[in-house]
Amino acid sequence: MAYITGLRRDRSEWTPKFVKSIDSEKCIGCGRCMKICAHGVLAPKEVDEEDSAKMFASVSNAENCIGCEACGRTCKKKAFAFEPLMA
Ligand code: SF4
Ligand code: SF4
């Protein structure tokens, strides 16, 4: 199975893992992932619950993701799932 790969500066290959989903059960809406993503992929989303509204992160521009996984590394709740893409 061949996946899309990128090149490092020394021209060696690496395999990007693109953001697949964010688990809204785990997300606490801290916003760390949205601040760290330099590609505008993530956005806050508000969901109305019975007595209050909850804010959490959502994938709003998946097509802009470069697969760096920085968002997942900054998430203390381990709410992210990633996947490589087939070439
Ligand atoms: S860093 Fe994790 S917990 Fe914080 S908003 Fe992003 S997904 Fe939610
Ligand atoms: S993997 Fe990188 S580019 Fe993609 S959403 Fe996370 S921080 Fe942004």
PDB file of N, CA and C and ligand atoms in Angstrom:
ATOM      1  N   MET A   1       0.843  -1.199   0.000  1.00  0.00           N
ATOM      2  CA  MET A   1       0.000   0.000   0.000  1.00  0.00           C
ATOM      3  C   MET A   1       0.884   1.256   0.000  1.00  0.00           C
ATOM      4  N   ALA A   2       0.701   2.128  -0.981  1.00  0.00           N
ATOM      5  CA  ALA A   2       1.549   3.323  -1.071  1.00  0.00           C
ATOM      6  C   ALA A   2       0.783   4.559  -0.598  1.00  0.00           C
ATOM      7  N   TYR A   3       1.412   5.308   0.277  1.00  0.00           N
ATOM      8  CA  TYR A   3       0.789   6.533   0.780  1.00  0.00           C
ATOM      9  C   TYR A   3       1.486   7.761   0.196  1.00  0.00           C
ATOM     10  N   ILE A   4       0.777   8.873   0.204  1.00  0.00           N
ATOM     11  CA  ILE A   4       1.367  10.150  -0.189  1.00  0.00           C
ATOM     12  C   ILE A   4       2.513  10.463   0.765  1.00  0.00           C
ATOM     13  N   THR A   5       3.641  10.848   0.222  1.00  0.00           N
ATOM     14  CA  THR A   5       4.781  11.219   1.052  1.00  0.00           C
ATOM     15  C   THR A   5       5.216  12.650   0.744  1.00  0.00           C
ATOM     16  N   GLY A   6       5.920  13.235   1.710  1.00  0.00           N
ATOM     17  CA  GLY A   6       6.511  14.551   1.528  1.00  0.00           C
ATOM     18  C   GLY A   6       8.018  14.435   1.603  1.00  0.00           C
ATOM     19  N   LEU A   7       8.701  15.546   1.371  1.00  0.00           N
ATOM     20  CA  LEU A   7      10.161  15.551   1.437  1.00  0.00           C
ATOM     21  C   LEU A   7      10.650  16.499   2.521  1.00  0.00           C
ATOM     22  N   ARG A   8      11.617  16.020   3.301  1.00  0.00           N
ATOM     23  CA  ARG A   8      12.290  16.918   4.253  1.00  0.00           C
ATOM     24  C   ARG A   8      13.327  17.744   3.490  1.00  0.00           C
ATOM     25  N   ARG A   9      13.940  18.671   4.196  1.00  0.00           N
ATOM     26  CA  ARG A   9      14.937  19.521   3.549  1.00  0.00           C
ATOM     27  C   ARG A   9      16.103  18.711   2.987  1.00  0.00           C
ATOM     28  N   ASP A  10      16.437  17.609   3.681  1.00  0.00           N
ATOM     29  CA  ASP A  10      17.535  16.780   3.170  1.00  0.00           C
ATOM     30  C   ASP A  10      17.053  15.814   2.077  1.00  0.00           C
ATOM     31  N   ARG A  11      15.806  16.000   1.632  1.00  0.00           N
ATOM     32  CA  ARG A  11      15.176  15.235   0.556  1.00  0.00           C
ATOM     33  C   ARG A  11      14.817  13.803   0.945  1.00  0.00           C
ATOM     34  N   SER A  12      14.911  13.468   2.213  1.00  0.00           N
ATOM     35  CA  SER A  12      14.417  12.160   2.653  1.00  0.00           C
ATOM     36  C   SER A  12      12.889  12.253   2.765  1.00  0.00           C
ATOM     37  N   GLU A  13      12.222  11.121   2.610  1.00  0.00           N
ATOM     38  CA  GLU A  13      10.755  11.105   2.589  1.00  0.00           C
ATOM     39  C   GLU A  13      10.152  10.959   3.979  1.00  0.00           C
ATOM     40  N   TRP A  14       8.972  11.522   4.162  1.00  0.00           N
ATOM     41  CA  TRP A  14       8.193  11.269   5.367  1.00  0.00           C
ATOM     42  C   TRP A  14       6.732  11.106   4.942  1.00  0.00           C
ATOM     43  N   THR A  15       5.951  10.471   5.787  1.00  0.00           N
ATOM     44  CA  THR A  15       4.542  10.212   5.459  1.00  0.00           C
ATOM     45  C   THR A  15       3.638  11.108   6.288  1.00  0.00           C
ATOM     46  N   PRO A  16       3.008  12.119   5.685  1.00  0.00           N
ATOM     47  CA  PRO A  16       2.086  12.970   6.435  1.00  0.00           C
ATOM     48  C   PRO A  16       0.880  12.169   6.913  1.00  0.00           C
ATOM     49  N   LYS A  17       0.407  12.507   8.115  1.00  0.00           N
ATOM     50  CA  LYS A  17      -0.834  11.899   8.609  1.00  0.00           C
ATOM     51  C   LYS A  17      -1.831  13.038   8.787  1.00  0.00           C
ATOM     52  N   PHE A  18      -2.848  13.020   7.969  1.00  0.00           N
ATOM     53  CA  PHE A  18      -3.822  14.114   7.901  1.00  0.00           C
ATOM     54  C   PHE A  18      -4.896  13.957   8.972  1.00  0.00           C
ATOM     55  N   VAL A  19      -5.396  15.109   9.418  1.00  0.00           N
ATOM     56  CA  VAL A  19      -6.415  15.059  10.470  1.00  0.00           C
ATOM     57  C   VAL A  19      -7.674  14.374   9.920  1.00  0.00           C
ATOM     58  N   LYS A  20      -8.149  13.411  10.700  1.00  0.00           N
ATOM     59  CA  LYS A  20      -9.313  12.619  10.282  1.00  0.00           C
ATOM     60  C   LYS A  20     -10.554  13.063  11.056  1.00  0.00           C
ATOM     61  N   SER A  21     -10.401  13.180  12.372  1.00  0.00           N
ATOM     62  CA  SER A  21     -11.559  13.564  13.190  1.00  0.00           C
ATOM     63  C   SER A  21     -11.099  14.062  14.558  1.00  0.00           C
ATOM     64  N   ILE A  22     -12.015  14.722  15.238  1.00  0.00           N
ATOM     65  CA  ILE A  22     -11.793  15.152  16.626  1.00  0.00           C
ATOM     66  C   ILE A  22     -12.933  14.568  17.451  1.00  0.00           C
ATOM     67  N   ASP A  23     -12.582  13.895  18.513  1.00  0.00           N
ATOM     68  CA  ASP A  23     -13.587  13.262  19.368  1.00  0.00           C
ATOM     69  C   ASP A  23     -14.218  14.327  20.278  1.00  0.00           C
ATOM     70  N   SER A  24     -15.461  14.668  20.004  1.00  0.00           N
ATOM     71  CA  SER A  24     -16.127  15.740  20.766  1.00  0.00           C
ATOM     72  C   SER A  24     -16.400  15.322  22.212  1.00  0.00           C
ATOM     73  N   GLU A  25     -16.339  14.023  22.482  1.00  0.00           N
ATOM     74  CA  GLU A  25     -16.515  13.563  23.871  1.00  0.00           C
ATOM     75  C   GLU A  25     -15.264  13.875  24.694  1.00  0.00           C
ATOM     76  N   LYS A  26     -14.104  13.853  24.042  1.00  0.00           N
ATOM     77  CA  LYS A  26     -12.839  14.109  24.749  1.00  0.00           C
ATOM     78  C   LYS A  26     -12.490  15.589  24.769  1.00  0.00           C
ATOM     79  N   CYS A  27     -12.861  16.337  23.726  1.00  0.00           N
ATOM     80  CA  CYS A  27     -12.466  17.746  23.591  1.00  0.00           C
ATOM     81  C   CYS A  27     -13.088  18.604  24.695  1.00  0.00           C
ATOM     82  N   ILE A  28     -12.252  19.467  25.292  1.00  0.00           N
ATOM     83  CA  ILE A  28     -12.747  20.377  26.333  1.00  0.00           C
ATOM     84  C   ILE A  28     -12.798  21.830  25.828  1.00  0.00           C
ATOM     85  N   GLY A  29     -12.501  22.024  24.539  1.00  0.00           N
ATOM     86  CA  GLY A  29     -12.621  23.357  23.955  1.00  0.00           C
ATOM     87  C   GLY A  29     -11.551  24.342  24.397  1.00  0.00           C
ATOM     88  N   CYS A  30     -10.362  23.837  24.736  1.00  0.00           N
ATOM     89  CA  CYS A  30      -9.305  24.724  25.245  1.00  0.00           C
ATOM     90  C   CYS A  30      -8.741  25.634  24.157  1.00  0.00           C
ATOM     91  N   GLY A  31      -8.845  25.239  22.903  1.00  0.00           N
ATOM     92  CA  GLY A  31      -8.416  26.080  21.787  1.00  0.00           C
ATOM     93  C   GLY A  31      -6.945  25.948  21.414  1.00  0.00           C
ATOM     94  N   ARG A  32      -6.180  25.117  22.122  1.00  0.00           N
ATOM     95  CA  ARG A  32      -4.741  24.992  21.833  1.00  0.00           C
ATOM     96  C   ARG A  32      -4.492  24.545  20.395  1.00  0.00           C
ATOM     97  N   CYS A  33      -5.241  23.579  19.929  1.00  0.00           N
ATOM     98  CA  CYS A  33      -5.037  23.048  18.579  1.00  0.00           C
ATOM     99  C   CYS A  33      -5.332  24.110  17.514  1.00  0.00           C
ATOM    100  N   MET A  34      -6.354  24.922  17.754  1.00  0.00           N
ATOM    101  CA  MET A  34      -6.733  25.936  16.762  1.00  0.00           C
ATOM    102  C   MET A  34      -5.656  27.010  16.657  1.00  0.00           C
ATOM    103  N   LYS A  35      -5.003  27.297  17.796  1.00  0.00           N
ATOM    104  CA  LYS A  35      -3.931  28.302  17.777  1.00  0.00           C
ATOM    105  C   LYS A  35      -2.706  27.777  17.055  1.00  0.00           C
ATOM    106  N   ILE A  36      -2.417  26.500  17.215  1.00  0.00           N
ATOM    107  CA  ILE A  36      -1.159  25.977  16.674  1.00  0.00           C
ATOM    108  C   ILE A  36      -1.244  25.655  15.183  1.00  0.00           C
ATOM    109  N   CYS A  37      -2.415  25.399  14.661  1.00  0.00           N
ATOM    110  CA  CYS A  37      -2.531  25.045  13.244  1.00  0.00           C
ATOM    111  C   CYS A  37      -2.333  26.294  12.385  1.00  0.00           C
ATOM    112  N   ALA A  38      -1.305  26.252  11.538  1.00  0.00           N
ATOM    113  CA  ALA A  38      -0.974  27.406  10.699  1.00  0.00           C
ATOM    114  C   ALA A  38      -1.711  27.368   9.364  1.00  0.00           C
ATOM    115  N   HIS A  39      -2.623  26.412   9.192  1.00  0.00           N
ATOM    116  CA  HIS A  39      -3.253  26.243   7.881  1.00  0.00           C
ATOM    117  C   HIS A  39      -4.765  26.423   7.901  1.00  0.00           C
ATOM    118  N   GLY A  40      -5.273  26.934   9.000  1.00  0.00           N
ATOM    119  CA  GLY A  40      -6.701  27.269   9.060  1.00  0.00           C
ATOM    120  C   GLY A  40      -7.628  26.078   8.921  1.00  0.00           C
ATOM    121  N   VAL A  41      -7.185  24.932   9.386  1.00  0.00           N
ATOM    122  CA  VAL A  41      -7.990  23.710   9.217  1.00  0.00           C
ATOM    123  C   VAL A  41      -9.074  23.583  10.293  1.00  0.00           C
ATOM    124  N   LEU A  42      -8.771  24.097  11.479  1.00  0.00           N
ATOM    125  CA  LEU A  42      -9.649  23.860  12.639  1.00  0.00           C
ATOM    126  C   LEU A  42     -10.423  25.116  13.005  1.00  0.00           C
ATOM    127  N   ALA A  43     -11.618  24.928  13.530  1.00  0.00           N
ATOM    128  CA  ALA A  43     -12.446  26.071  13.930  1.00  0.00           C
ATOM    129  C   ALA A  43     -13.283  25.682  15.141  1.00  0.00           C
ATOM    130  N   PRO A  44     -13.649  26.665  15.963  1.00  0.00           N
ATOM    131  CA  PRO A  44     -14.511  26.346  17.096  1.00  0.00           C
ATOM    132  C   PRO A  44     -15.932  26.050  16.628  1.00  0.00           C
ATOM    133  N   LYS A  45     -16.579  25.177  17.357  1.00  0.00           N
ATOM    134  CA  LYS A  45     -17.970  24.842  17.035  1.00  0.00           C
ATOM    135  C   LYS A  45     -18.740  24.818  18.345  1.00  0.00           C
ATOM    136  N   GLU A  46     -19.881  25.448  18.340  1.00  0.00           N
ATOM    137  CA  GLU A  46     -20.677  25.488  19.568  1.00  0.00           C
ATOM    138  C   GLU A  46     -21.842  24.527  19.434  1.00  0.00           C
ATOM    139  N   VAL A  47     -22.048  23.758  20.481  1.00  0.00           N
ATOM    140  CA  VAL A  47     -23.160  22.806  20.468  1.00  0.00           C
ATOM    141  C   VAL A  47     -24.030  23.067  21.685  1.00  0.00           C
ATOM    142  N   ASP A  48     -25.296  23.202  21.455  1.00  0.00           N
ATOM    143  CA  ASP A  48     -26.220  23.436  22.576  1.00  0.00           C
ATOM    144  C   ASP A  48     -26.502  22.135  23.302  1.00  0.00           C
ATOM    145  N   GLU A  49     -26.291  22.184  24.614  1.00  0.00           N
ATOM    146  CA  GLU A  49     -26.669  21.034  25.426  1.00  0.00           C
ATOM    147  C   GLU A  49     -27.888  21.444  26.232  1.00  0.00           C
ATOM    148  N   GLU A  50     -28.381  20.558  27.063  1.00  0.00           N
ATOM    149  CA  GLU A  50     -29.641  20.821  27.763  1.00  0.00           C
ATOM    150  C   GLU A  50     -29.690  22.171  28.486  1.00  0.00           C
ATOM    151  N   ASP A  51     -28.697  22.398  29.376  1.00  0.00           N
ATOM    152  CA  ASP A  51     -28.733  23.633  30.164  1.00  0.00           C
ATOM    153  C   ASP A  51     -27.683  24.651  29.749  1.00  0.00           C
ATOM    154  N   SER A  52     -26.781  24.252  28.857  1.00  0.00           N
ATOM    155  CA  SER A  52     -25.691  25.162  28.518  1.00  0.00           C
ATOM    156  C   SER A  52     -25.230  24.901  27.082  1.00  0.00           C
ATOM    157  N   ALA A  53     -24.246  25.673  26.652  1.00  0.00           N
ATOM    158  CA  ALA A  53     -23.652  25.448  25.334  1.00  0.00           C
ATOM    159  C   ALA A  53     -22.210  25.026  25.541  1.00  0.00           C
ATOM    160  N   LYS A  54     -21.754  24.078  24.723  1.00  0.00           N
ATOM    161  CA  LYS A  54     -20.378  23.617  24.839  1.00  0.00           C
ATOM    162  C   LYS A  54     -19.636  23.986  23.562  1.00  0.00           C
ATOM    163  N   MET A  55     -18.398  24.467  23.726  1.00  0.00           N
ATOM    164  CA  MET A  55     -17.575  24.787  22.576  1.00  0.00           C
ATOM    165  C   MET A  55     -16.529  23.695  22.414  1.00  0.00           C
ATOM    166  N   PHE A  56     -16.330  23.225  21.207  1.00  0.00           N
ATOM    167  CA  PHE A  56     -15.225  22.300  20.963  1.00  0.00           C
ATOM    168  C   PHE A  56     -14.630  22.545  19.598  1.00  0.00           C
ATOM    169  N   ALA A  57     -13.492  21.932  19.343  1.00  0.00           N
ATOM    170  CA  ALA A  57     -12.800  22.124  18.068  1.00  0.00           C
ATOM    171  C   ALA A  57     -13.420  21.220  17.015  1.00  0.00           C
ATOM    172  N   SER A  58     -13.464  21.715  15.778  1.00  0.00           N
ATOM    173  CA  SER A  58     -13.969  20.892  14.682  1.00  0.00           C
ATOM    174  C   SER A  58     -13.066  21.058  13.465  1.00  0.00           C
ATOM    175  N   VAL A  59     -13.125  20.096  12.573  1.00  0.00           N
ATOM    176  CA  VAL A  59     -12.348  20.153  11.331  1.00  0.00           C
ATOM    177  C   VAL A  59     -13.211  20.874  10.301  1.00  0.00           C
ATOM    178  N   SER A  60     -12.839  22.113   9.976  1.00  0.00           N
ATOM    179  CA  SER A  60     -13.700  22.886   9.081  1.00  0.00           C
ATOM    180  C   SER A  60     -13.126  23.028   7.673  1.00  0.00           C
ATOM    181  N   ASN A  61     -11.802  22.885   7.527  1.00  0.00           N
ATOM    182  CA  ASN A  61     -11.174  22.973   6.199  1.00  0.00           C
ATOM    183  C   ASN A  61     -10.182  21.829   6.024  1.00  0.00           C
ATOM    184  N   ALA A  62     -10.684  20.622   6.009  1.00  0.00           N
ATOM    185  CA  ALA A  62      -9.819  19.435   5.960  1.00  0.00           C
ATOM    186  C   ALA A  62      -8.884  19.461   4.752  1.00  0.00           C
ATOM    187  N   GLU A  63      -9.333  20.078   3.660  1.00  0.00           N
ATOM    188  CA  GLU A  63      -8.527  20.080   2.432  1.00  0.00           C
ATOM    189  C   GLU A  63      -7.235  20.875   2.571  1.00  0.00           C
ATOM    190  N   ASN A  64      -7.139  21.742   3.587  1.00  0.00           N
ATOM    191  CA  ASN A  64      -5.922  22.536   3.793  1.00  0.00           C
ATOM    192  C   ASN A  64      -4.878  21.838   4.656  1.00  0.00           C
ATOM    193  N   CYS A  65      -5.212  20.706   5.238  1.00  0.00           N
ATOM    194  CA  CYS A  65      -4.307  20.021   6.177  1.00  0.00           C
ATOM    195  C   CYS A  65      -3.066  19.510   5.448  1.00  0.00           C
ATOM    196  N   ILE A  66      -1.888  19.739   6.067  1.00  0.00           N
ATOM    197  CA  ILE A  66      -0.645  19.240   5.471  1.00  0.00           C
ATOM    198  C   ILE A  66      -0.148  17.980   6.178  1.00  0.00           C
ATOM    199  N   GLY A  67      -0.867  17.533   7.198  1.00  0.00           N
ATOM    200  CA  GLY A  67      -0.516  16.272   7.846  1.00  0.00           C
ATOM    201  C   GLY A  67       0.647  16.353   8.815  1.00  0.00           C
ATOM    202  N   CYS A  68       0.836  17.515   9.450  1.00  0.00           N
ATOM    203  CA  CYS A  68       1.996  17.697  10.341  1.00  0.00           C
ATOM    204  C   CYS A  68       1.761  17.127  11.739  1.00  0.00           C
ATOM    205  N   GLU A  69       0.522  16.933  12.139  1.00  0.00           N
ATOM    206  CA  GLU A  69       0.124  16.384  13.455  1.00  0.00           C
ATOM    207  C   GLU A  69       0.430  17.299  14.639  1.00  0.00           C
ATOM    208  N   ALA A  70       0.752  18.559  14.370  1.00  0.00           N
ATOM    209  CA  ALA A  70       1.039  19.490  15.474  1.00  0.00           C
ATOM    210  C   ALA A  70      -0.174  19.636  16.398  1.00  0.00           C
ATOM    211  N   CYS A  71      -1.365  19.643  15.814  1.00  0.00           N
ATOM    212  CA  CYS A  71      -2.587  19.788  16.617  1.00  0.00           C
ATOM    213  C   CYS A  71      -2.730  18.626  17.598  1.00  0.00           C
ATOM    214  N   GLY A  72      -2.456  17.427  17.121  1.00  0.00           N
ATOM    215  CA  GLY A  72      -2.586  16.254  17.981  1.00  0.00           C
ATOM    216  C   GLY A  72      -1.576  16.259  19.105  1.00  0.00           C
ATOM    217  N   ARG A  73      -0.379  16.762  18.814  1.00  0.00           N
ATOM    218  CA  ARG A  73       0.657  16.785  19.851  1.00  0.00           C
ATOM    219  C   ARG A  73       0.338  17.794  20.945  1.00  0.00           C
ATOM    220  N   THR A  74      -0.385  18.844  20.596  1.00  0.00           N
ATOM    221  CA  THR A  74      -0.682  19.870  21.598  1.00  0.00           C
ATOM    222  C   THR A  74      -1.956  19.547  22.392  1.00  0.00           C
ATOM    223  N   CYS A  75      -2.710  18.568  21.951  1.00  0.00           N
ATOM    224  CA  CYS A  75      -3.978  18.234  22.622  1.00  0.00           C
ATOM    225  C   CYS A  75      -3.745  17.308  23.807  1.00  0.00           C
ATOM    226  N   LYS A  76      -3.983  17.822  25.002  1.00  0.00           N
ATOM    227  CA  LYS A  76      -3.757  17.026  26.220  1.00  0.00           C
ATOM    228  C   LYS A  76      -4.826  15.935  26.386  1.00  0.00           C
ATOM    229  N   LYS A  77      -5.924  16.075  25.685  1.00  0.00           N
ATOM    230  CA  LYS A  77      -7.032  15.119  25.822  1.00  0.00           C
ATOM    231  C   LYS A  77      -6.984  13.996  24.794  1.00  0.00           C
ATOM    232  N   LYS A  78      -5.980  14.030  23.943  1.00  0.00           N
ATOM    233  CA  LYS A  78      -5.820  13.004  22.901  1.00  0.00           C
ATOM    234  C   LYS A  78      -7.118  12.812  22.098  1.00  0.00           C
ATOM    235  N   ALA A  79      -7.661  13.929  21.649  1.00  0.00           N
ATOM    236  CA  ALA A  79      -8.952  13.892  20.960  1.00  0.00           C
ATOM    237  C   ALA A  79      -8.827  13.673  19.449  1.00  0.00           C
ATOM    238  N   PHE A  80      -7.598  13.739  18.919  1.00  0.00           N
ATOM    239  CA  PHE A  80      -7.421  13.690  17.465  1.00  0.00           C
ATOM    240  C   PHE A  80      -7.209  12.285  16.924  1.00  0.00           C
ATOM    241  N   ALA A  81      -7.691  12.075  15.715  1.00  0.00           N
ATOM    242  CA  ALA A  81      -7.353  10.867  14.944  1.00  0.00           C
ATOM    243  C   ALA A  81      -6.781  11.340  13.614  1.00  0.00           C
ATOM    244  N   PHE A  82      -5.749  10.630  13.154  1.00  0.00           N
ATOM    245  CA  PHE A  82      -5.067  10.977  11.903  1.00  0.00           C
ATOM    246  C   PHE A  82      -5.011   9.770  10.984  1.00  0.00           C
ATOM    247  N   GLU A  83      -4.796  10.061   9.709  1.00  0.00           N
ATOM    248  CA  GLU A  83      -4.617   8.954   8.754  1.00  0.00           C
ATOM    249  C   GLU A  83      -3.749   9.415   7.592  1.00  0.00           C
ATOM    250  N   PRO A  84      -2.920   8.504   7.085  1.00  0.00           N
ATOM    251  CA  PRO A  84      -2.182   8.821   5.853  1.00  0.00           C
ATOM    252  C   PRO A  84      -3.140   8.697   4.679  1.00  0.00           C
ATOM    253  N   LEU A  85      -2.792   9.278   3.551  1.00  0.00           N
ATOM    254  CA  LEU A  85      -3.657   9.184   2.379  1.00  0.00           C
ATOM    255  C   LEU A  85      -3.027   8.280   1.322  1.00  0.00           C
ATOM    256  N   MET A  86      -3.857   7.481   0.696  1.00  0.00           N
ATOM    257  CA  MET A  86      -3.367   6.630  -0.379  1.00  0.00           C
ATOM    258  C   MET A  86      -2.861   7.480  -1.540  1.00  0.00           C
ATOM    259  N   ALA A  87      -1.741   7.064  -2.115  1.00  0.00           N
ATOM    260  CA  ALA A  87      -1.186   7.826  -3.248  1.00  0.00           C
ATOM    261  C   ALA A  87      -2.035   7.602  -4.492  1.00  0.00           C
TER     262      ALA A  87
HETATM  263  S1  SF4 B   1      -6.470  20.893  21.967  1.00  0.00           S
HETATM  264 FE1  SF4 B   1      -7.786  19.063  22.226  1.00  0.00          FE
HETATM  265  S2  SF4 B   1      -9.107  19.574  23.961  1.00  0.00           S
HETATM  266 FE2  SF4 B   1      -8.220  21.523  23.241  1.00  0.00          FE
HETATM  267  S3  SF4 B   1      -9.746  22.349  21.760  1.00  0.00           S
HETATM  268 FE3  SF4 B   1      -8.244  21.122  20.591  1.00  0.00          FE
HETATM  269  S4  SF4 B   1      -9.191  19.055  20.449  1.00  0.00           S
HETATM  270 FE4  SF4 B   1     -10.216  20.161  22.106  1.00  0.00          FE
HETATM  271  S1  SF4 B   2      -2.179  18.110  11.080  1.00  0.00           S
HETATM  272 FE1  SF4 B   2      -1.129  20.153  10.989  1.00  0.00          FE
HETATM  273  S2  SF4 B   2      -2.092  21.187   9.221  1.00  0.00           S
HETATM  274 FE2  SF4 B   2      -3.427  19.451   9.778  1.00  0.00          FE
HETATM  275  S3  SF4 B   2      -4.965  20.304  11.183  1.00  0.00           S
HETATM  276 FE3  SF4 B   2      -3.270  19.533  12.453  1.00  0.00          FE
HETATM  277  S4  SF4 B   2      -1.876  21.288  12.779  1.00  0.00           S
HETATM  278 FE4  SF4 B   2      -3.253  21.795  11.065  1.00  0.00          FE
END
